[in-house]
PDB file of C-alpha atoms in Angstrom:
ATOM      1  CA  MET I1491     274.783 173.424 188.213  1.00  0.00           C
ATOM      2  CA  ARG I1492     271.802 174.300 190.322  1.00  0.00           C
ATOM      3  CA  ILE I1493     269.737 172.369 192.819  1.00  0.00           C
ATOM      4  CA  ALA I1494     266.750 170.655 191.233  1.00  0.00           C
ATOM      5  CA  SER I1495     263.187 171.141 192.413  1.00  0.00           C
ATOM      6  CA  LYS I1496     263.377 169.115 195.659  1.00  0.00           C
ATOM      7  CA  LEU I1497     264.685 171.990 197.801  1.00  0.00           C
ATOM      8  CA  ASP I1498     262.746 170.812 200.823  1.00  0.00           C
ATOM      9  CA  ILE I1499     265.096 167.844 201.296  1.00  0.00           C
ATOM     10  CA  MET I1500     268.461 169.502 200.587  1.00  0.00           C
ATOM     11  CA  GLN I1501     270.340 172.340 202.286  1.00  0.00           C
ATOM     12  CA  VAL I1502     273.349 173.769 200.404  1.00  0.00           C
ATOM     13  CA  SER I1503     275.993 175.674 202.377  1.00  0.00           C
ATOM     14  CA  SER I1504     278.473 176.511 199.602  1.00  0.00           C
ATOM     15  CA  TYR I1505     279.598 175.956 196.013  1.00  0.00           C
ATOM     16  CA  ASP I1506     283.164 176.040 194.671  1.00  0.00           C
ATOM     17  CA  LEU I1507     283.253 175.930 190.870  1.00  0.00           C
ATOM     18  CA  PHE I1508     286.336 175.119 188.764  1.00  0.00           C
ATOM     19  CA  LEU I1509     286.180 175.410 184.966  1.00  0.00           C
ATOM     20  CA  ASP I1510     288.673 174.807 182.132  1.00  0.00           C
ATOM     21  CA  ILE I1511     287.534 176.209 178.783  1.00  0.00           C
ATOM     22  CA  ASP I1512     288.923 175.184 175.390  1.00  0.00           C
ATOM     23  CA  PHE I1513     287.781 178.070 173.190  1.00  0.00           C
ATOM     24  CA  GLN I1514     289.425 176.631 170.061  1.00  0.00           C
ATOM     25  CA  ASN I1515     287.401 173.387 170.214  1.00  0.00           C
ATOM     26  CA  LEU I1516     284.368 174.960 171.950  1.00  0.00           C
ATOM     27  CA  GLN I1517     284.476 172.513 174.864  1.00  0.00           C
ATOM     28  CA  PHE I1518     284.823 172.723 178.620  1.00  0.00           C
ATOM     29  CA  ARG I1519     285.560 170.518 181.627  1.00  0.00           C
ATOM     30  CA  GLY I1520     284.910 171.349 185.197  1.00  0.00           C
ATOM     31  CA  ARG I1521     284.170 170.258 188.690  1.00  0.00           C
ATOM     32  CA  VAL I1522     282.036 171.600 191.461  1.00  0.00           C
ATOM     33  CA  LEU I1523     282.429 171.093 195.195  1.00  0.00           C
ATOM     34  CA  ILE I1524     279.092 171.400 196.954  1.00  0.00           C
ATOM     35  CA  GLU I1525     278.860 171.447 200.726  1.00  0.00           C
ATOM     36  CA  LEU I1526     275.382 170.191 201.550  1.00  0.00           C
ATOM     37  CA  GLU I1527     273.089 168.148 203.709  1.00  0.00           C
ATOM     38  CA  SER I1528     270.429 165.959 202.105  1.00  0.00           C
ATOM     39  CA  GLU I1529     267.814 163.619 203.554  1.00  0.00           C
ATOM     40  CA  ARG I1530     268.083 161.301 200.527  1.00  0.00           C
ATOM     41  CA  ASP I1531     269.810 161.027 197.123  1.00  0.00           C
ATOM     42  CA  VAL I1532     271.196 164.328 195.835  1.00  0.00           C
ATOM     43  CA  ILE I1533     269.425 165.751 192.757  1.00  0.00           C
ATOM     44  CA  LEU I1534     271.101 168.450 190.639  1.00  0.00           C
ATOM     45  CA  ASP I1535     270.346 170.117 187.318  1.00  0.00           C
ATOM     46  CA  SER I1536     272.730 168.775 184.653  1.00  0.00           C
ATOM     47  CA  LEU I1537     271.170 170.106 181.439  1.00  0.00           C
ATOM     48  CA  GLY I1538     273.798 170.151 178.675  1.00  0.00           C
ATOM     49  CA  LEU I1539     276.455 168.420 180.779  1.00  0.00           C
ATOM     50  CA  LYS I1540     278.131 165.029 180.529  1.00  0.00           C
ATOM     51  CA  ILE I1541     278.761 163.885 184.088  1.00  0.00           C
ATOM     52  CA  LEU I1542     282.117 162.148 184.470  1.00  0.00           C
ATOM     53  CA  ASN I1543     282.004 161.138 188.139  1.00  0.00           C
ATOM     54  CA  SER I1544     280.765 162.033 191.595  1.00  0.00           C
ATOM     55  CA  ARG I1545     282.494 161.427 194.904  1.00  0.00           C
ATOM     56  CA  ALA I1546     282.976 162.541 198.475  1.00  0.00           C
ATOM     57  CA  ASP I1547     286.199 161.933 200.371  1.00  0.00           C
ATOM     58  CA  GLU I1548     287.414 158.577 199.050  1.00  0.00           C
ATOM     59  CA  LYS I1549     283.969 157.231 198.122  1.00  0.00           C
ATOM     60  CA  THR I1550     282.615 157.248 194.549  1.00  0.00           C
ATOM     61  CA  PHE I1551     278.839 157.443 194.126  1.00  0.00           C
ATOM     62  CA  ARG I1552     276.757 155.908 191.350  1.00  0.00           C
ATOM     63  CA  PHE I1553     274.658 158.416 189.430  1.00  0.00           C
ATOM     64  CA  GLU I1554     272.002 158.592 186.714  1.00  0.00           C
ATOM     65  CA  GLN I1555     271.129 161.366 184.303  1.00  0.00           C
ATOM     66  CA  SER I1556     267.432 161.556 183.531  1.00  0.00           C
ATOM     67  CA  GLY I1557     266.300 164.423 181.335  1.00  0.00           C
ATOM     68  CA  GLU I1558     267.866 167.520 182.839  1.00  0.00           C
ATOM     69  CA  ASN I1559     268.318 165.972 186.297  1.00  0.00           C
ATOM     70  CA  LEU I1560     271.366 164.282 187.747  1.00  0.00           C
ATOM     71  CA  VAL I1561     270.501 161.859 190.554  1.00  0.00           C
ATOM     72  CA  ILE I1562     273.527 160.968 192.690  1.00  0.00           C
ATOM     73  CA  LYS I1563     272.933 157.831 194.743  1.00  0.00           C
ATOM     74  CA  THR I1564     274.185 159.153 198.081  1.00  0.00           C
ATOM     75  CA  GLY I1565     271.273 158.255 200.331  1.00  0.00           C
ATOM     76  CA  PRO I1566     271.192 160.592 203.333  1.00  0.00           C
ATOM     77  CA  PHE I1567     274.321 162.736 203.004  1.00  0.00           C
ATOM     78  CA  LYS I1568     276.173 165.488 204.859  1.00  0.00           C
ATOM     79  CA  GLY I1569     279.517 166.804 203.637  1.00  0.00           C
ATOM     80  CA  THR I1570     281.256 168.020 200.501  1.00  0.00           C
ATOM     81  CA  LEU I1571     280.240 166.363 197.246  1.00  0.00           C
ATOM     82  CA  GLU I1572     282.488 166.655 194.173  1.00  0.00           C
ATOM     83  CA  VAL I1573     281.020 166.326 190.674  1.00  0.00           C
ATOM     84  CA  GLU I1574     283.176 166.354 187.513  1.00  0.00           C
ATOM     85  CA  TYR I1575     281.562 167.199 184.193  1.00  0.00           C
ATOM     86  CA  ALA I1576     282.215 168.184 180.579  1.00  0.00           C
ATOM     87  CA  GLY I1577     280.275 169.852 177.821  1.00  0.00           C
ATOM     88  CA  SER I1578     280.281 171.746 174.553  1.00  0.00           C
ATOM     89  CA  ILE I1579     279.985 175.476 173.962  1.00  0.00           C
ATOM     90  CA  PRO I1580     277.340 176.299 171.315  1.00  0.00           C
ATOM     91  CA  ASP I1581     278.521 178.286 168.275  1.00  0.00           C
TER      92      ASP I1581
END
């Protein structure tokens, strides 16, 4: 996952990526912890991913996938955001 084109409104401090791969069924599941500060909703690249949920601490955030972008409805945000996702590995 990478930050979408609105870099001027989002500062990322760190990424921690966790990935489980099922080579037999050509699928994967994962989660990313992103420490960031954003002036408004967080926008990430989610091309080829099915987003399962997004949260920070005990709060779950609504999200929308539009084209290759994932828009997480955080409003102004500072902290660690967790996003869980799944996808398929092409043959």
